[in-house]
Tab-separated table of C-alpha atoms in Angstrom:
chain	number	residue	atom	x	y	z
A	1	UNK	CA	23.586	2.201	-7.997
A	2	UNK	CA	20.642	0.497	-6.154
A	3	UNK	CA	20.279	-3.200	-5.778
A	4	UNK	CA	16.597	-2.782	-5.117
A	5	UNK	CA	14.401	-4.807	-7.648
A	6	UNK	CA	11.628	-3.361	-10.002
A	7	UNK	CA	8.124	-4.601	-11.142
A	8	UNK	CA	5.479	-3.647	-13.590
A	9	UNK	CA	2.622	-2.421	-11.777
A	10	UNK	CA	-0.368	-4.766	-12.895
A	11	UNK	CA	-0.016	-5.118	-16.630
A	12	UNK	CA	0.761	-1.291	-17.240
A	13	UNK	CA	4.031	-0.207	-18.353
A	14	UNK	CA	5.068	1.328	-15.104
A	15	UNK	CA	7.861	0.139	-13.057
A	16	UNK	CA	7.675	0.685	-9.430
A	17	UNK	CA	10.434	-0.646	-6.677
A	18	UNK	CA	9.476	-3.697	-5.083
A	19	UNK	CA	9.464	-1.944	-1.647
A	20	UNK	CA	7.230	1.415	-1.757
A	21	UNK	CA	7.217	4.145	0.897
A	22	UNK	CA	3.945	4.479	2.479
A	23	UNK	CA	3.721	8.058	4.032
A	24	UNK	CA	0.684	7.723	6.448
A	25	UNK	CA	2.962	8.702	9.126
A	26	UNK	CA	3.885	12.064	7.515
A	27	UNK	CA	1.968	14.971	9.246
A	28	UNK	CA	0.716	12.986	12.018
A	29	UNK	CA	3.043	10.539	13.798
A	30	UNK	CA	5.990	12.601	12.538
A	31	UNK	CA	6.506	16.301	11.445
A	32	UNK	CA	7.740	17.824	8.277
A	33	UNK	CA	11.567	17.942	9.589
A	34	UNK	CA	11.600	14.184	10.755
A	35	UNK	CA	9.748	13.251	7.581
A	36	UNK	CA	12.494	14.886	5.232
A	37	UNK	CA	15.465	12.587	6.249
A	38	UNK	CA	12.865	9.284	5.552
A	39	UNK	CA	12.164	10.681	2.030
A	40	UNK	CA	15.722	11.350	1.344
A	41	UNK	CA	16.864	7.774	2.305
A	42	UNK	CA	14.002	6.487	0.180
A	43	UNK	CA	15.710	8.368	-3.136
A	44	UNK	CA	19.060	7.225	-2.045
A	45	UNK	CA	18.156	3.469	-1.768
A	46	UNK	CA	16.162	3.578	-4.980
A	47	UNK	CA	12.778	3.346	-3.831
A	48	UNK	CA	10.648	5.172	-6.644
A	49	UNK	CA	6.970	4.380	-5.184
A	50	UNK	CA	5.585	6.711	-2.836
A	51	UNK	CA	2.107	6.168	-1.843
A	52	UNK	CA	-0.310	8.822	0.182
A	53	UNK	CA	-3.768	9.848	0.544
A	54	UNK	CA	-5.579	13.233	0.659
A	55	UNK	CA	-6.752	12.283	4.325
A	56	UNK	CA	-3.193	10.952	5.421
A	57	UNK	CA	-1.389	13.420	8.246
A	58	UNK	CA	-4.596	14.862	9.652
A	59	UNK	CA	-6.050	15.714	6.377
A	60	UNK	CA	-3.722	16.853	3.926
A	61	UNK	CA	-0.555	16.914	5.845
A	62	UNK	CA	1.430	14.057	4.331
A	63	UNK	CA	0.692	15.374	0.777
A	64	UNK	CA	1.861	18.636	1.639
A	65	UNK	CA	4.987	17.562	3.131
A	66	UNK	CA	5.841	15.303	0.236
A	67	UNK	CA	5.166	18.174	-2.202
A	68	UNK	CA	7.543	20.412	-0.294
A	69	UNK	CA	10.313	18.022	0.582
A	70	UNK	CA	10.503	16.350	-3.016
A	71	UNK	CA	10.822	19.674	-4.984
A	72	UNK	CA	12.847	19.189	-7.965
A	73	UNK	CA	13.098	15.232	-7.146
A	74	UNK	CA	9.249	14.999	-8.122
A	75	UNK	CA	10.296	13.743	-11.439
A	76	UNK	CA	12.362	10.679	-10.070
A	77	UNK	CA	9.321	9.366	-8.205
A	78	UNK	CA	6.053	7.525	-9.182
A	79	UNK	CA	3.497	9.482	-6.911
A	80	UNK	CA	0.693	7.372	-5.871
A	81	UNK	CA	-2.368	9.324	-3.866
A	82	UNK	CA	-6.239	8.335	-2.885
A	83	UNK	CA	-9.252	10.301	-2.703
A	84	UNK	CA	-12.890	9.077	-1.475
A	85	UNK	CA	-12.252	8.937	2.134
A	86	UNK	CA	-14.250	11.278	4.232
A	87	UNK	CA	-12.132	14.743	4.255
A	88	UNK	CA	-14.780	16.925	5.556
A	89	UNK	CA	-18.018	15.182	6.427
A	90	UNK	CA	-19.622	18.466	7.116
A	91	UNK	CA	-18.825	19.638	4.008
A	92	UNK	CA	-19.664	16.561	1.847
A	93	UNK	CA	-16.047	16.159	1.244
A	94	UNK	CA	-16.149	12.505	0.350
A	95	UNK	CA	-16.967	9.981	-2.067
A	96	UNK	CA	-16.441	9.272	-5.700
A	97	UNK	CA	-18.701	11.623	-7.513
A	98	UNK	CA	-17.542	13.404	-10.522
A	99	UNK	CA	-18.063	16.616	-8.611
A	100	UNK	CA	-16.125	15.451	-6.014
A	101	UNK	CA	-13.159	13.816	-7.867
A	102	UNK	CA	-12.620	16.888	-9.897
A	103	UNK	CA	-12.334	18.931	-6.843
A	104	UNK	CA	-10.201	16.581	-4.781
A	105	UNK	CA	-7.586	15.960	-7.607
A	106	UNK	CA	-6.836	19.771	-7.897
A	107	UNK	CA	-6.489	20.074	-4.016
A	108	UNK	CA	-4.197	17.302	-3.980
A	109	UNK	CA	-1.989	18.539	-6.953
A	110	UNK	CA	-1.923	21.848	-4.946
A	111	UNK	CA	-0.517	20.011	-1.979
A	112	UNK	CA	1.803	17.857	-3.729
A	113	UNK	CA	3.000	20.978	-6.032
A	114	UNK	CA	3.046	18.839	-9.001
A	115	UNK	CA	0.819	18.806	-12.280
A	116	UNK	CA	0.383	15.447	-12.468
A	117	UNK	CA	-0.285	12.215	-10.275
A	118	UNK	CA	1.137	8.999	-11.515
A	119	UNK	CA	-1.414	6.807	-9.728
A	120	UNK	CA	-4.968	8.182	-8.470
A	121	UNK	CA	-6.665	5.505	-6.495
A	122	UNK	CA	-10.517	5.321	-5.199
A	123	UNK	CA	-9.624	4.992	-1.318
A	124	UNK	CA	-12.681	2.752	-0.772
A	125	UNK	CA	-15.927	2.213	-2.661
A	126	UNK	CA	-18.932	4.944	-2.957
A	127	UNK	CA	-22.273	3.178	-2.369
A	128	UNK	CA	-23.941	6.673	-3.228
A	129	UNK	CA	-22.022	6.898	-6.579
A	130	UNK	CA	-22.545	4.519	-9.920
A	131	UNK	CA	-19.263	3.305	-10.868
A	132	UNK	CA	-19.867	4.473	-14.342
A	133	UNK	CA	-19.748	8.070	-13.076
A	134	UNK	CA	-16.350	7.395	-11.316
A	135	UNK	CA	-14.979	5.684	-14.299
A	136	UNK	CA	-15.787	8.563	-16.592
A	137	UNK	CA	-14.534	11.273	-14.181
A	138	UNK	CA	-11.131	9.424	-13.943
A	139	UNK	CA	-10.905	9.223	-17.806
A	140	UNK	CA	-11.499	12.789	-18.201
A	141	UNK	CA	-8.404	13.245	-15.647
A	142	UNK	CA	-6.240	11.060	-17.736
A	143	UNK	CA	-7.192	12.828	-20.875
A	144	UNK	CA	-6.400	16.312	-19.523
A	145	UNK	CA	-2.805	14.942	-18.241
A	146	UNK	CA	-3.617	15.533	-14.504
A	147	UNK	CA	-3.527	11.589	-13.800
A	148	UNK	CA	-1.480	9.292	-15.734
A	149	UNK	CA	-2.879	5.610	-14.154
A	150	UNK	CA	-5.898	4.530	-12.098
A	151	UNK	CA	-6.093	2.286	-9.164
A	152	UNK	CA	-8.501	1.003	-6.475
A	153	UNK	CA	-8.150	0.241	-2.811
A	154	UNK	CA	-10.516	-1.743	-0.221
A	155	UNK	CA	-12.947	-2.876	-2.970
A	156	UNK	CA	-14.553	-6.293	-2.931
A	157	UNK	CA	-13.530	-8.722	-5.323
A	158	UNK	CA	-16.928	-8.417	-6.892
A	159	UNK	CA	-16.458	-4.573	-7.042
A	160	UNK	CA	-13.077	-5.198	-8.685
A	161	UNK	CA	-14.648	-7.150	-11.573
A	162	UNK	CA	-17.216	-4.461	-12.033
A	163	UNK	CA	-14.957	-1.733	-12.079
A	164	UNK	CA	-12.722	-3.474	-14.509
A	165	UNK	CA	-15.553	-4.391	-16.811
A	166	UNK	CA	-17.254	-1.113	-16.788
A	167	UNK	CA	-13.804	0.870	-17.716
A	168	UNK	CA	-13.326	-1.919	-20.747
A	169	UNK	CA	-16.942	-0.864	-21.839
A	170	UNK	CA	-16.512	2.610	-21.964
A	171	UNK	CA	-13.095	2.388	-23.261
A	172	UNK	CA	-11.684	4.147	-20.450
A	173	UNK	CA	-8.274	3.669	-18.823
A	174	UNK	CA	-7.999	0.284	-17.040
A	175	UNK	CA	-7.658	0.063	-13.341
A	176	UNK	CA	-4.002	-1.194	-13.094
A	177	UNK	CA	-3.911	-1.758	-9.195
A	178	UNK	CA	-5.510	-2.695	-6.174
A	179	UNK	CA	-4.280	-1.698	-2.384
A	180	UNK	CA	-5.641	-4.091	-0.005
A	181	UNK	CA	-4.251	-5.599	3.701
A	182	UNK	CA	-1.989	-8.783	3.042
A	183	UNK	CA	0.441	-10.479	5.230
A	184	UNK	CA	1.465	-13.436	6.560
A	185	UNK	CA	-0.849	-13.239	9.495
A	186	UNK	CA	-3.945	-12.152	7.043
A	187	UNK	CA	-3.974	-14.382	3.933
A	188	UNK	CA	-7.651	-13.888	3.511
A	189	UNK	CA	-7.097	-12.065	-0.070
A	190	UNK	CA	-5.740	-15.621	-1.650
A	191	UNK	CA	-9.425	-16.966	-1.685
A	192	UNK	CA	-11.049	-14.637	-4.045
A	193	UNK	CA	-9.300	-11.367	-4.363
A	194	UNK	CA	-5.993	-12.547	-5.655
A	195	UNK	CA	-7.690	-14.551	-8.449
A	196	UNK	CA	-9.533	-11.586	-9.603
A	197	UNK	CA	-6.556	-9.522	-9.674
A	198	UNK	CA	-4.747	-12.025	-11.632
A	199	UNK	CA	-7.483	-12.563	-14.210
A	200	UNK	CA	-8.149	-8.662	-14.683
A	201	UNK	CA	-4.511	-7.801	-14.831
A	202	UNK	CA	-4.406	-5.590	-11.622
A	203	UNK	CA	-1.001	-5.595	-9.390
A	204	UNK	CA	-1.631	-5.915	-5.589
A	205	UNK	CA	-0.265	-3.192	-3.470
A	206	UNK	CA	-0.206	-4.931	0.176
A	207	UNK	CA	-0.629	-2.505	3.253
A	208	UNK	CA	0.040	-3.437	6.609
A	209	UNK	CA	2.917	-5.963	5.323
A	210	UNK	CA	3.914	-6.256	8.946
A	211	UNK	CA	0.284	-6.672	10.394
A	212	UNK	CA	0.368	-3.242	11.806
A	213	UNK	CA	3.891	-3.857	13.221
A	214	UNK	CA	3.124	-7.342	14.847
A	215	UNK	CA	5.770	-8.961	12.422
A	216	UNK	CA	8.568	-6.435	13.373
A	217	UNK	CA	9.723	-8.735	16.118
A	218	UNK	CA	8.765	-6.417	18.690
A	219	UNK	CA	5.713	-8.274	20.205
A	220	UNK	CA	6.146	-11.242	22.444
A	221	UNK	CA	3.552	-13.278	24.444
A	222	UNK	CA	3.589	-12.280	28.094
A	223	UNK	CA	5.948	-9.181	27.787
A	224	UNK	CA	4.481	-5.524	28.060
A	225	UNK	CA	3.561	-3.901	24.522
A	226	UNK	CA	5.968	-1.703	22.757
A	227	UNK	CA	5.522	1.953	23.774
A	228	UNK	CA	4.152	4.224	20.827
A	229	UNK	CA	3.311	1.319	18.599
A	230	UNK	CA	0.461	1.150	16.182
A	231	UNK	CA	-1.094	-1.846	18.213
A	232	UNK	CA	-0.813	-0.480	21.667
A	233	UNK	CA	-3.785	1.709	21.642
A	234	UNK	CA	-7.100	-0.062	22.099
A	235	UNK	CA	-8.410	-0.521	18.337
A	236	UNK	CA	-10.224	-2.808	16.048
A	237	UNK	CA	-6.693	-3.499	14.473
A	238	UNK	CA	-5.297	-4.578	17.761
A	239	UNK	CA	-8.235	-6.527	19.099
A	240	UNK	CA	-7.970	-8.810	15.800
A	241	UNK	CA	-3.999	-8.818	15.838
A	242	UNK	CA	-3.111	-9.304	19.318
A	243	UNK	CA	-4.471	-12.974	19.436
A	244	UNK	CA	-2.827	-16.130	20.980
A	245	UNK	CA	-3.175	-17.755	17.475
A	246	UNK	CA	-1.197	-14.916	16.214
A	247	UNK	CA	1.455	-14.875	18.818
A	248	UNK	CA	1.956	-18.611	18.461
A	249	UNK	CA	2.338	-18.345	14.630
A	250	UNK	CA	4.576	-15.352	14.686
A	251	UNK	CA	6.783	-17.341	17.142
A	252	UNK	CA	7.091	-20.180	14.711
A	253	UNK	CA	7.678	-18.014	11.872
A	254	UNK	CA	10.644	-15.877	13.999
A	255	UNK	CA	12.290	-19.516	14.636
A	256	UNK	CA	11.968	-20.220	11.125
A	257	UNK	CA	13.694	-16.984	9.965
A	258	UNK	CA	16.224	-17.033	12.918
A	259	UNK	CA	17.566	-20.388	11.864
A	260	UNK	CA	18.112	-19.392	8.177
A	261	UNK	CA	20.084	-16.169	9.670
A	262	UNK	CA	17.065	-13.807	9.107
A	263	UNK	CA	14.700	-11.830	11.132
A	264	UNK	CA	10.733	-12.080	11.386
A	265	UNK	CA	10.717	-8.752	9.837
A	266	UNK	CA	12.666	-10.018	6.654
A	267	UNK	CA	10.859	-13.194	6.375
A	268	UNK	CA	7.777	-10.828	6.352
A	269	UNK	CA	8.868	-8.862	3.593
A	270	UNK	CA	10.666	-11.683	1.678
A	271	UNK	CA	7.353	-13.661	1.658
A	272	UNK	CA	5.289	-10.976	-0.065
A	273	UNK	CA	7.968	-10.378	-2.417
A	274	UNK	CA	7.464	-14.090	-3.363
A	275	UNK	CA	4.002	-13.726	-4.563
A	276	UNK	CA	4.049	-12.976	-8.305
A	277	UNK	CA	0.657	-10.730	-7.890
A	278	UNK	CA	2.563	-8.347	-5.830
A	279	UNK	CA	3.939	-5.468	-7.402
A	280	UNK	CA	5.362	-3.661	-4.652
A	281	UNK	CA	5.024	-3.801	-0.718
A	282	UNK	CA	4.054	-0.712	0.911
A	283	UNK	CA	5.643	0.069	4.314
A	284	UNK	CA	5.662	3.218	6.492
A	285	UNK	CA	8.538	4.545	8.233
A	286	UNK	CA	9.284	7.193	10.877
A	287	UNK	CA	12.902	6.837	10.752
A	288	UNK	CA	15.573	6.259	7.682
A	289	UNK	CA	17.196	3.101	9.157
A	290	UNK	CA	13.651	1.187	8.893
A	291	UNK	CA	13.955	1.805	5.147
A	292	UNK	CA	17.058	0.533	4.832
A	293	UNK	CA	15.802	-2.753	6.819
A	294	UNK	CA	12.903	-2.952	4.430
A	295	UNK	CA	15.028	-2.532	1.337
A	296	UNK	CA	17.269	-5.328	2.587
A	297	UNK	CA	14.484	-7.792	3.661
A	298	UNK	CA	13.362	-8.139	0.087
A	299	UNK	CA	16.701	-9.334	-1.037
A	300	UNK	CA	16.118	-12.724	0.921
A	301	UNK	CA	14.624	-15.064	-2.059
A	302	UNK	CA	12.528	-17.929	-0.704
A	303	UNK	CA	12.629	-21.336	-2.384
A	304	UNK	CA	9.727	-23.642	-2.719
A	305	UNK	CA	10.479	-25.769	0.316
A	306	UNK	CA	10.757	-22.497	2.621
A	307	UNK	CA	7.364	-21.281	0.908
A	308	UNK	CA	5.702	-24.659	1.470
A	309	UNK	CA	6.834	-24.692	5.077
A	310	UNK	CA	5.702	-21.315	5.695
A	311	UNK	CA	2.198	-22.199	4.311
A	312	UNK	CA	2.164	-25.026	6.785
A	313	UNK	CA	2.750	-22.532	9.803
A	314	UNK	CA	0.713	-19.518	8.582
A	315	UNK	CA	-2.415	-21.810	7.753
A	316	UNK	CA	-2.947	-23.358	11.287
A	317	UNK	CA	-5.840	-22.083	13.491
């Protein structure tokens, strides 16, 4: 029996594991055979929330691997996927129009080998499509049974409010979640986003909980970057993460954790778990043992004094 905690996803009746499995590595960084033990370990640990997207794994690879490996265990998991990011620019396969939503969901269902998606998320806002059109299309999918709950991702705070209000005005299914970047090194969500989520009943599903791996403890100032890690390649994420300020803050956080018998990774997860708005911490994995680390990490419960000290460390410039 797993000791993993479970929480309500937003104000819905859906209960998800406090640690979720992000599957963006499947079909990309790791193939089907390497993904299989990761998926099986997640199930063994009691992780029931699996998050993917139609574009993950070189366009469809992640969903296909999940569908094949889960098999009869499909019923044991809360399966979340996303649509809207460019799938095929040349064919116009992107966005959140009624036409595309209907096509995208059928393609995802086929790859996932399932009759329903537990949480269907708009991957990013579509400036060319009125939100009313998207909300009505999603409601039709809920009525049809293809989708059970709906969520958002990467929406600005004002867009979250608009989407939730439109759903209410139309009598459609409310959005229950918002998937956004949030970590000890990136707390921007606290200024406007989190108050909106709390006011309108959406659970936060933070991605990049380790700031792209920076909070794994492998990055140290003056040392060579880890081979094959996400942040080693020149990218906007690496440029904004590998800064003098972040190295300093991460070092202080690592010392804070070490004096309490914990690692920096455990601190990163346990701090997110201490935030009431967080429903599940989505973390990718390429090896089964990483999932075991993640599951252990959220067991550390931080008291108010520790949280206050973490605030002092992370809010310095």
